[in-house]
mmCIF file of C-alpha atoms in Angstrom:
data_model
loop_
_atom_site.group_PDB
_atom_site.id
_atom_site.type_symbol
_atom_site.label_atom_id
_atom_site.label_comp_id
_atom_site.label_asym_id
_atom_site.label_seq_id
_atom_site.Cartn_x
_atom_site.Cartn_y
_atom_site.Cartn_z
ATOM 1 C CA UNK A 12 11.450 -4.581 46.175
ATOM 2 C CA UNK A 13 8.552 -6.332 45.179
ATOM 3 C CA UNK A 14 8.013 -9.308 43.033
ATOM 4 C CA UNK A 15 5.952 -9.562 39.567
ATOM 5 C CA UNK A 16 3.163 -11.282 39.577
ATOM 6 C CA UNK A 17 3.810 -15.259 38.007
ATOM 7 C CA UNK A 18 2.229 -15.282 34.590
ATOM 8 C CA UNK A 19 -0.484 -16.883 33.647
ATOM 9 C CA UNK A 20 -0.438 -19.704 31.116
ATOM 10 C CA UNK A 21 -2.890 -18.325 29.330
ATOM 11 C CA UNK A 22 -2.517 -14.572 29.715
ATOM 12 C CA UNK A 23 -4.244 -14.113 26.193
ATOM 13 C CA UNK A 24 -7.179 -15.690 27.262
ATOM 14 C CA UNK A 25 -7.802 -12.478 29.302
ATOM 15 C CA UNK A 26 -6.812 -10.233 26.716
ATOM 16 C CA UNK A 27 -9.648 -11.622 24.222
ATOM 17 C CA UNK A 28 -11.746 -11.403 27.489
ATOM 18 C CA UNK A 29 -10.525 -7.426 27.388
ATOM 19 C CA UNK A 30 -11.597 -7.289 23.649
ATOM 20 C CA UNK A 31 -15.023 -8.410 24.249
ATOM 21 C CA UNK A 32 -15.626 -6.415 26.986
ATOM 22 C CA UNK A 33 -15.006 -3.481 24.629
ATOM 23 C CA UNK A 34 -16.481 -4.684 21.558
ATOM 24 C CA UNK A 35 -20.017 -6.226 23.274
ATOM 25 C CA UNK A 36 -21.243 -2.609 24.226
ATOM 26 C CA UNK A 37 -20.089 -0.905 21.039
ATOM 27 C CA UNK A 38 -21.975 -3.263 18.840
ATOM 28 C CA UNK A 39 -24.910 -2.915 21.420
ATOM 29 C CA UNK A 40 -25.081 0.657 20.760
ATOM 30 C CA UNK A 41 -24.094 1.339 16.945
ATOM 31 C CA UNK A 42 -26.850 -1.522 16.406
ATOM 32 C CA UNK A 43 -29.433 0.970 17.282
ATOM 33 C CA UNK A 44 -28.301 3.455 14.578
ATOM 34 C CA UNK A 45 -30.645 2.457 11.511
ATOM 35 C CA UNK A 46 -29.650 5.198 9.173
ATOM 36 C CA UNK A 47 -26.063 5.732 8.172
ATOM 37 C CA UNK A 48 -24.400 9.195 8.763
ATOM 38 C CA UNK A 49 -24.135 10.766 5.478
ATOM 39 C CA UNK A 50 -20.522 11.545 3.553
ATOM 40 C CA UNK A 51 -19.347 14.767 2.834
ATOM 41 C CA UNK A 52 -20.754 14.675 -0.734
ATOM 42 C CA UNK A 53 -19.621 18.416 -1.714
ATOM 43 C CA UNK A 54 -15.582 17.787 -2.410
ATOM 44 C CA UNK A 55 -15.567 20.816 -4.944
ATOM 45 C CA UNK A 56 -15.189 23.439 -1.575
ATOM 46 C CA UNK A 57 -12.124 21.146 -0.480
ATOM 47 C CA UNK A 58 -13.303 20.272 3.243
ATOM 48 C CA UNK A 59 -9.866 18.972 4.288
ATOM 49 C CA UNK A 60 -7.460 20.460 2.466
ATOM 50 C CA UNK A 61 -4.366 17.940 2.841
ATOM 51 C CA UNK A 62 -5.945 16.070 5.777
ATOM 52 C CA UNK A 63 -5.290 12.969 5.031
ATOM 53 C CA UNK A 64 -1.071 14.125 4.735
ATOM 54 C CA UNK A 65 -1.272 15.780 7.978
ATOM 55 C CA UNK A 66 -3.252 12.930 9.546
ATOM 56 C CA UNK A 67 -0.309 10.752 9.449
ATOM 57 C CA UNK A 68 1.148 12.497 12.366
ATOM 58 C CA UNK A 69 -1.536 10.235 14.330
ATOM 59 C CA UNK A 70 1.250 7.735 13.617
ATOM 60 C CA UNK A 71 4.488 9.750 13.008
ATOM 61 C CA UNK A 72 3.974 11.833 16.391
ATOM 62 C CA UNK A 73 3.841 8.484 18.647
ATOM 63 C CA UNK A 74 6.494 6.821 16.359
ATOM 64 C CA UNK A 75 8.954 9.940 16.615
ATOM 65 C CA UNK A 76 8.817 10.008 20.533
ATOM 66 C CA UNK A 77 8.938 6.353 20.871
ATOM 67 C CA UNK A 78 11.979 5.716 18.218
ATOM 68 C CA UNK A 79 14.094 7.938 20.178
ATOM 69 C CA UNK A 80 13.726 5.637 23.179
ATOM 70 C CA UNK A 81 14.363 2.897 20.828
ATOM 71 C CA UNK A 82 17.660 4.602 19.825
ATOM 72 C CA UNK A 83 18.848 4.886 22.964
ATOM 73 C CA UNK A 84 18.224 1.071 24.114
ATOM 74 C CA UNK A 85 21.658 -0.493 23.536
ATOM 75 C CA UNK A 86 20.966 -3.506 25.824
ATOM 76 C CA UNK A 87 19.306 -5.804 23.372
ATOM 77 C CA UNK A 88 20.575 -5.120 19.866
ATOM 78 C CA UNK A 89 19.107 -8.635 18.802
ATOM 79 C CA UNK A 90 15.655 -7.323 19.354
ATOM 80 C CA UNK A 91 16.526 -4.114 17.712
ATOM 81 C CA UNK A 92 17.359 -6.136 14.498
ATOM 82 C CA UNK A 93 14.408 -7.926 14.689
ATOM 83 C CA UNK A 94 12.254 -5.239 15.214
ATOM 84 C CA UNK A 95 13.299 -3.854 11.561
ATOM 85 C CA UNK A 96 13.217 -6.839 9.924
ATOM 86 C CA UNK A 97 9.442 -7.007 11.308
ATOM 87 C CA UNK A 98 8.652 -3.584 10.099
ATOM 88 C CA UNK A 99 10.196 -4.184 6.668
ATOM 89 C CA UNK A 100 7.991 -7.531 6.302
ATOM 90 C CA UNK A 101 4.798 -6.095 7.598
ATOM 91 C CA UNK A 102 4.818 -2.492 5.840
ATOM 92 C CA UNK A 103 6.230 -3.880 2.563
ATOM 93 C CA UNK A 104 2.909 -6.524 2.784
ATOM 94 C CA UNK A 105 0.952 -3.243 3.200
ATOM 95 C CA UNK A 106 2.139 -1.521 0.429
ATOM 96 C CA UNK A 107 2.095 -4.650 -1.527
ATOM 97 C CA UNK A 108 -2.045 -4.911 -0.678
ATOM 98 C CA UNK A 109 -2.200 -1.121 -2.118
ATOM 99 C CA UNK A 110 -0.206 -2.281 -5.426
ATOM 100 C CA UNK A 111 -1.823 -5.714 -6.349
ATOM 101 C CA UNK A 112 -5.535 -5.110 -4.243
ATOM 102 C CA UNK A 113 -5.663 -1.605 -3.576
ATOM 103 C CA UNK A 114 -7.940 -0.416 -6.583
ATOM 104 C CA UNK A 115 -10.110 -3.666 -6.126
ATOM 105 C CA UNK A 116 -11.082 -3.132 -2.431
ATOM 106 C CA UNK A 117 -10.685 0.794 -2.044
ATOM 107 C CA UNK A 118 -11.195 4.146 -3.699
ATOM 108 C CA UNK A 119 -9.754 7.519 -3.147
ATOM 109 C CA UNK A 120 -12.435 10.185 -4.040
ATOM 110 C CA UNK A 121 -11.106 13.409 -2.178
ATOM 111 C CA UNK A 122 -8.126 14.603 -4.361
ATOM 112 C CA UNK A 123 -7.393 17.552 -2.814
ATOM 113 C CA UNK A 124 -6.874 15.476 0.748
ATOM 114 C CA UNK A 125 -3.793 14.296 -0.459
ATOM 115 C CA UNK A 126 -0.302 15.597 -1.984
ATOM 116 C CA UNK A 127 -1.026 15.097 -5.660
ATOM 117 C CA UNK A 128 1.697 12.343 -5.763
ATOM 118 C CA UNK A 129 0.146 8.846 -6.900
ATOM 119 C CA UNK A 130 1.894 5.509 -7.902
ATOM 120 C CA UNK A 131 0.192 2.885 -9.725
ATOM 121 C CA UNK A 132 -2.084 0.332 -8.861
ATOM 122 C CA UNK A 133 -3.711 -2.745 -9.886
ATOM 123 C CA UNK A 134 -7.767 -2.992 -10.676
ATOM 124 C CA UNK A 135 -9.298 -6.414 -11.185
ATOM 125 C CA UNK A 136 -11.681 -4.491 -13.678
ATOM 126 C CA UNK A 137 -9.299 -1.705 -15.242
ATOM 127 C CA UNK A 138 -5.852 -2.667 -14.745
ATOM 128 C CA UNK A 139 -3.006 -0.638 -13.878
ATOM 129 C CA UNK A 140 -4.129 2.879 -12.844
ATOM 130 C CA UNK A 141 -1.707 5.293 -11.425
ATOM 131 C CA UNK A 142 -4.192 6.694 -8.772
ATOM 132 C CA UNK A 143 -3.213 5.721 -5.499
ATOM 133 C CA UNK A 144 -1.772 8.611 -3.273
ATOM 134 C CA UNK A 145 1.637 7.901 -1.733
ATOM 135 C CA UNK A 146 0.384 8.843 1.826
ATOM 136 C CA UNK A 147 -0.855 5.344 1.355
ATOM 137 C CA UNK A 148 2.981 4.454 1.933
ATOM 138 C CA UNK A 149 3.063 6.283 5.080
ATOM 139 C CA UNK A 150 0.106 4.886 6.265
ATOM 140 C CA UNK A 151 1.866 1.423 6.305
ATOM 141 C CA UNK A 152 5.176 2.220 7.089
ATOM 142 C CA UNK A 153 4.417 4.406 9.817
ATOM 143 C CA UNK A 154 1.541 2.195 10.851
ATOM 144 C CA UNK A 155 3.801 -0.749 11.181
ATOM 145 C CA UNK A 156 6.312 1.425 13.164
ATOM 146 C CA UNK A 157 3.980 2.317 15.507
ATOM 147 C CA UNK A 158 2.168 -0.978 16.047
ATOM 148 C CA UNK A 159 5.668 -2.636 17.103
ATOM 149 C CA UNK A 160 7.082 0.290 18.979
ATOM 150 C CA UNK A 161 4.171 0.576 21.155
ATOM 151 C CA UNK A 162 4.482 -3.189 21.923
ATOM 152 C CA UNK A 163 8.383 -2.794 22.221
ATOM 153 C CA UNK A 164 8.238 -0.147 24.865
ATOM 154 C CA UNK A 165 5.421 -1.549 26.708
ATOM 155 C CA UNK A 166 7.347 -4.892 26.588
ATOM 156 C CA UNK A 167 10.848 -3.580 27.807
ATOM 157 C CA UNK A 168 9.411 -0.887 30.109
ATOM 158 C CA UNK A 169 6.042 0.080 30.790
ATOM 159 C CA UNK A 170 5.302 -3.758 31.874
ATOM 160 C CA UNK A 171 8.805 -4.905 31.739
ATOM 161 C CA UNK A 172 7.927 -6.539 35.077
ATOM 162 C CA UNK A 173 6.197 -9.076 32.846
ATOM 163 C CA UNK A 174 8.799 -9.383 30.502
ATOM 164 C CA UNK A 175 9.908 -12.879 29.590
ATOM 165 C CA UNK A 176 13.285 -14.220 29.705
ATOM 166 C CA UNK A 177 14.887 -14.679 26.151
ATOM 167 C CA UNK A 178 17.644 -17.396 27.447
ATOM 168 C CA UNK A 179 15.138 -20.379 26.456
ATOM 169 C CA UNK A 180 15.160 -18.780 23.029
ATOM 170 C CA UNK A 181 18.683 -20.472 22.373
ATOM 171 C CA UNK A 182 17.231 -23.767 23.110
ATOM 172 C CA UNK A 183 18.085 -25.991 20.118
ATOM 173 C CA UNK A 184 14.680 -27.669 19.800
ATOM 174 C CA UNK A 185 13.196 -24.233 18.713
ATOM 175 C CA UNK A 186 15.053 -24.379 15.330
ATOM 176 C CA UNK A 187 11.755 -26.241 14.386
ATOM 177 C CA UNK A 188 10.014 -22.510 14.534
ATOM 178 C CA UNK A 189 7.340 -23.554 12.055
ATOM 179 C CA UNK A 190 4.875 -25.282 14.699
ATOM 180 C CA UNK A 191 1.462 -25.918 12.980
ATOM 181 C CA UNK A 192 -1.415 -24.488 15.466
ATOM 182 C CA UNK A 193 -4.914 -26.138 14.383
ATOM 183 C CA UNK A 194 -6.868 -24.085 16.654
ATOM 184 C CA UNK A 195 -5.827 -20.652 14.525
ATOM 185 C CA UNK A 196 -6.184 -22.581 11.110
ATOM 186 C CA UNK A 197 -9.873 -23.563 12.016
ATOM 187 C CA UNK A 198 -10.695 -20.365 13.403
ATOM 188 C CA UNK A 199 -9.549 -18.810 10.408
ATOM 189 C CA UNK A 200 -11.616 -20.809 8.272
ATOM 190 C CA UNK A 201 -14.886 -20.602 10.424
ATOM 191 C CA UNK A 202 -14.491 -16.679 10.571
ATOM 192 C CA UNK A 203 -13.875 -16.435 6.614
ATOM 193 C CA UNK A 204 -17.002 -18.984 5.902
ATOM 194 C CA UNK A 205 -19.131 -16.745 8.636
ATOM 195 C CA UNK A 206 -17.814 -13.925 6.175
ATOM 196 C CA UNK A 207 -18.769 -15.630 3.163
ATOM 197 C CA UNK A 208 -22.741 -16.647 4.325
ATOM 198 C CA UNK A 209 -23.320 -12.997 5.312
ATOM 199 C CA UNK A 210 -22.165 -11.834 1.965
ATOM 200 C CA UNK A 211 -24.396 -13.944 0.028
ATOM 201 C CA UNK A 212 -27.451 -14.091 2.402
ATOM 202 C CA UNK A 213 -27.295 -11.319 5.048
ATOM 203 C CA UNK A 214 -29.791 -8.401 5.367
ATOM 204 C CA UNK A 215 -27.910 -6.022 3.219
ATOM 205 C CA UNK A 216 -27.581 -5.298 -0.551
ATOM 206 C CA UNK A 217 -24.343 -5.827 -1.670
ATOM 207 C CA UNK A 218 -24.950 -9.832 -2.471
ATOM 208 C CA UNK A 219 -23.042 -9.225 -5.724
ATOM 209 C CA UNK A 220 -19.598 -9.827 -5.718
ATOM 210 C CA UNK A 221 -16.856 -11.765 -3.565
ATOM 211 C CA UNK A 222 -15.451 -10.684 -0.098
ATOM 212 C CA UNK A 223 -12.257 -10.549 -1.340
ATOM 213 C CA UNK A 224 -10.951 -8.148 1.306
ATOM 214 C CA UNK A 225 -12.270 -9.890 4.184
ATOM 215 C CA UNK A 226 -10.168 -13.098 3.072
ATOM 216 C CA UNK A 227 -7.261 -10.941 2.698
ATOM 217 C CA UNK A 228 -7.614 -9.912 6.355
ATOM 218 C CA UNK A 229 -8.517 -13.252 7.473
ATOM 219 C CA UNK A 230 -5.236 -14.888 6.037
ATOM 220 C CA UNK A 231 -3.151 -11.653 6.760
ATOM 221 C CA UNK A 232 -4.321 -12.177 10.291
ATOM 222 C CA UNK A 233 -4.380 -15.640 10.952
ATOM 223 C CA UNK A 234 -1.727 -17.167 8.666
ATOM 224 C CA UNK A 235 1.335 -16.092 11.108
ATOM 225 C CA UNK A 236 -0.857 -17.693 14.200
ATOM 226 C CA UNK A 237 -1.334 -20.670 12.055
ATOM 227 C CA UNK A 238 2.454 -21.391 11.711
ATOM 228 C CA UNK A 239 3.961 -19.318 14.276
ATOM 229 C CA UNK A 240 1.748 -19.133 17.544
ATOM 230 C CA UNK A 241 3.102 -22.290 19.468
ATOM 231 C CA UNK A 242 6.782 -20.689 19.377
ATOM 232 C CA UNK A 243 5.910 -17.231 19.581
ATOM 233 C CA UNK A 244 3.507 -17.547 22.793
ATOM 234 C CA UNK A 245 5.636 -18.393 25.545
ATOM 235 C CA UNK A 246 7.856 -15.201 24.850
ATOM 236 C CA UNK A 247 4.985 -12.513 24.027
ATOM 237 C CA UNK A 248 4.003 -10.034 26.978
ATOM 238 C CA UNK A 249 0.286 -9.915 26.786
ATOM 239 C CA UNK A 250 0.270 -7.007 29.225
ATOM 240 C CA UNK A 251 2.306 -4.892 26.234
ATOM 241 C CA UNK A 252 0.376 -6.653 23.620
ATOM 242 C CA UNK A 253 -3.116 -5.256 25.034
ATOM 243 C CA UNK A 254 -1.360 -1.744 25.069
ATOM 244 C CA UNK A 255 -0.395 -1.844 21.421
ATOM 245 C CA UNK A 256 -3.863 -3.455 20.423
ATOM 246 C CA UNK A 257 -6.080 -0.932 22.249
ATOM 247 C CA UNK A 258 -3.943 2.027 20.957
ATOM 248 C CA UNK A 259 -4.196 0.682 17.092
ATOM 249 C CA UNK A 260 -7.817 0.174 17.842
ATOM 250 C CA UNK A 261 -8.088 3.695 19.547
ATOM 251 C CA UNK A 262 -6.151 5.818 16.384
ATOM 252 C CA UNK A 263 -7.856 3.586 13.781
ATOM 253 C CA UNK A 264 -11.488 4.198 14.819
ATOM 254 C CA UNK A 265 -10.923 7.921 15.337
ATOM 255 C CA UNK A 266 -8.997 8.109 11.702
ATOM 256 C CA UNK A 267 -11.284 6.176 9.912
ATOM 257 C CA UNK A 268 -14.857 6.691 11.314
ATOM 258 C CA UNK A 269 -14.702 10.258 12.236
ATOM 259 C CA UNK A 270 -12.452 11.956 9.494
ATOM 260 C CA UNK A 271 -11.245 9.677 6.526
ATOM 261 C CA UNK A 272 -14.524 8.102 5.737
ATOM 262 C CA UNK A 273 -17.028 11.283 6.054
ATOM 263 C CA UNK A 274 -14.499 13.334 3.848
ATOM 264 C CA UNK A 275 -13.776 10.318 1.771
ATOM 265 C CA UNK A 276 -10.292 10.290 1.908
ATOM 266 C CA UNK A 277 -11.060 6.721 0.911
ATOM 267 C CA UNK A 278 -13.895 4.483 0.604
ATOM 268 C CA UNK A 279 -14.498 0.923 -0.269
ATOM 269 C CA UNK A 280 -15.885 -1.334 -3.190
ATOM 270 C CA UNK A 281 -19.118 -2.907 -2.009
ATOM 271 C CA UNK A 282 -18.529 -5.805 -3.947
ATOM 272 C CA UNK A 283 -15.336 -7.025 -2.217
ATOM 273 C CA UNK A 284 -16.713 -6.493 1.144
ATOM 274 C CA UNK A 285 -18.781 -8.893 3.472
ATOM 275 C CA UNK A 286 -21.418 -5.811 3.629
ATOM 276 C CA UNK A 287 -21.809 -5.775 7.114
ATOM 277 C CA UNK A 288 -21.703 -1.683 7.358
ATOM 278 C CA UNK A 289 -21.358 0.238 10.767
ATOM 279 C CA UNK A 290 -24.187 2.752 10.377
ATOM 280 C CA UNK A 291 -22.924 5.355 12.804
ATOM 281 C CA UNK A 292 -19.675 5.202 11.459
ATOM 282 C CA UNK A 293 -21.320 6.628 7.959
ATOM 283 C CA UNK A 294 -21.364 2.934 6.770
ATOM 284 C CA UNK A 295 -17.796 2.184 7.429
ATOM 285 C CA UNK A 296 -17.454 -1.490 6.627
ATOM 286 C CA UNK A 297 -16.330 -4.083 9.509
ATOM 287 C CA UNK A 298 -13.337 -5.118 7.887
ATOM 288 C CA UNK A 299 -11.646 -1.834 8.629
ATOM 289 C CA UNK A 300 -12.117 -1.913 12.374
ATOM 290 C CA UNK A 301 -10.392 -5.688 12.364
ATOM 291 C CA UNK A 302 -7.769 -4.544 9.967
ATOM 292 C CA UNK A 303 -5.549 -2.876 12.603
ATOM 293 C CA UNK A 304 -6.527 -5.401 15.172
ATOM 294 C CA UNK A 305 -5.707 -8.581 12.449
ATOM 295 C CA UNK A 306 -2.154 -6.250 12.100
ATOM 296 C CA UNK A 307 -1.458 -6.124 15.789
ATOM 297 C CA UNK A 308 -2.139 -9.608 16.262
ATOM 298 C CA UNK A 309 -0.198 -10.929 13.293
ATOM 299 C CA UNK A 310 3.028 -8.224 13.940
ATOM 300 C CA UNK A 311 3.514 -9.321 17.246
ATOM 301 C CA UNK A 312 3.916 -12.987 16.719
ATOM 302 C CA UNK A 313 6.087 -12.404 13.628
ATOM 303 C CA UNK A 314 8.151 -10.057 15.728
ATOM 304 C CA UNK A 315 8.527 -12.623 18.454
ATOM 305 C CA UNK A 316 9.087 -15.445 16.039
ATOM 306 C CA UNK A 317 12.243 -13.147 14.358
ATOM 307 C CA UNK A 318 13.664 -12.723 17.731
ATOM 308 C CA UNK A 319 13.475 -16.675 18.768
ATOM 309 C CA UNK A 320 15.279 -17.322 15.168
ATOM 310 C CA UNK A 321 18.035 -14.476 15.754
ATOM 311 C CA UNK A 322 18.509 -15.606 19.471
ATOM 312 C CA UNK A 323 18.625 -19.206 18.523
ATOM 313 C CA UNK A 324 22.223 -21.081 18.809
ATOM 314 C CA UNK A 325 22.411 -22.375 15.648
ATOM 315 C CA UNK A 326 26.139 -24.036 16.537
ATOM 316 C CA UNK A 327 24.961 -27.128 18.297
ATOM 317 C CA UNK A 328 23.418 -30.045 16.299
ATOM 318 C CA UNK A 329 19.652 -30.670 16.359
ATOM 319 C CA UNK A 330 18.674 -32.942 18.606
ATOM 320 C CA UNK A 331 17.074 -36.838 17.000
ATOM 321 C CA UNK A 332 13.920 -37.527 18.059
ATOM 322 C CA UNK A 333 13.126 -40.492 19.796
#
């Protein structure tokens, strides 16, 4: 049997390189689009009846297939628990985003694209309103499931040769799970400052307001990294991560750029965006492609951290520092 190749100490740098190889030509091409594609304005013709509802199948179908595989996997009950804990945490975070900030960040103009069942959300300007479609719950729940299932399937099956042994997780030195990662914190601050500067001085017409959505995404993606990355990094299967990363990026771009935004299943409040719009995608804010990239990054870090907590041997006393 051929032995798997030795893991690189900085496999995540290869992933960053892969992302740049995709992003740079995409950006160069989209920069040539001077005028945004128009939205479908006449929603009275019901151009996508229950379209948002049916589009949840983009997550539901792969989730159903991979959940069947996960249900038959009996050899790792600890990781199954970590899977469900992480799913609960991430999906609740997404729903909380909608309840607390959804109406301040987003709009939902196309009422015919959804079932018509709504729940309350808070707006900074209009207070509590019952206009958020129930599909948003499915969007975040099935989205979190899809991210994790693709990663776990890649880790345990498709890229199993690069799966990391869980035995070191029992090392009592890992009880100090919260290990500050300065590079992630510095990167988060720099990224947000660049977004804030673009909001205030960039070549666009949306200088008014504050980039609250961009701030939220920065905190969502990089807070777990700043707090848990040193603990999670040794156990991340970066090839499986790249599979989940590319899957979510492909689905999100197809979903939002070609269907959801043109048909106004949801839209965005310009005052809460940095103002960097992708004209070739009907003026899609740059925050949206960043959303699921950040969610994938944060979800995998949380999953591996929770797995470490569940694997650790808590029966031995914590060693005293020298």
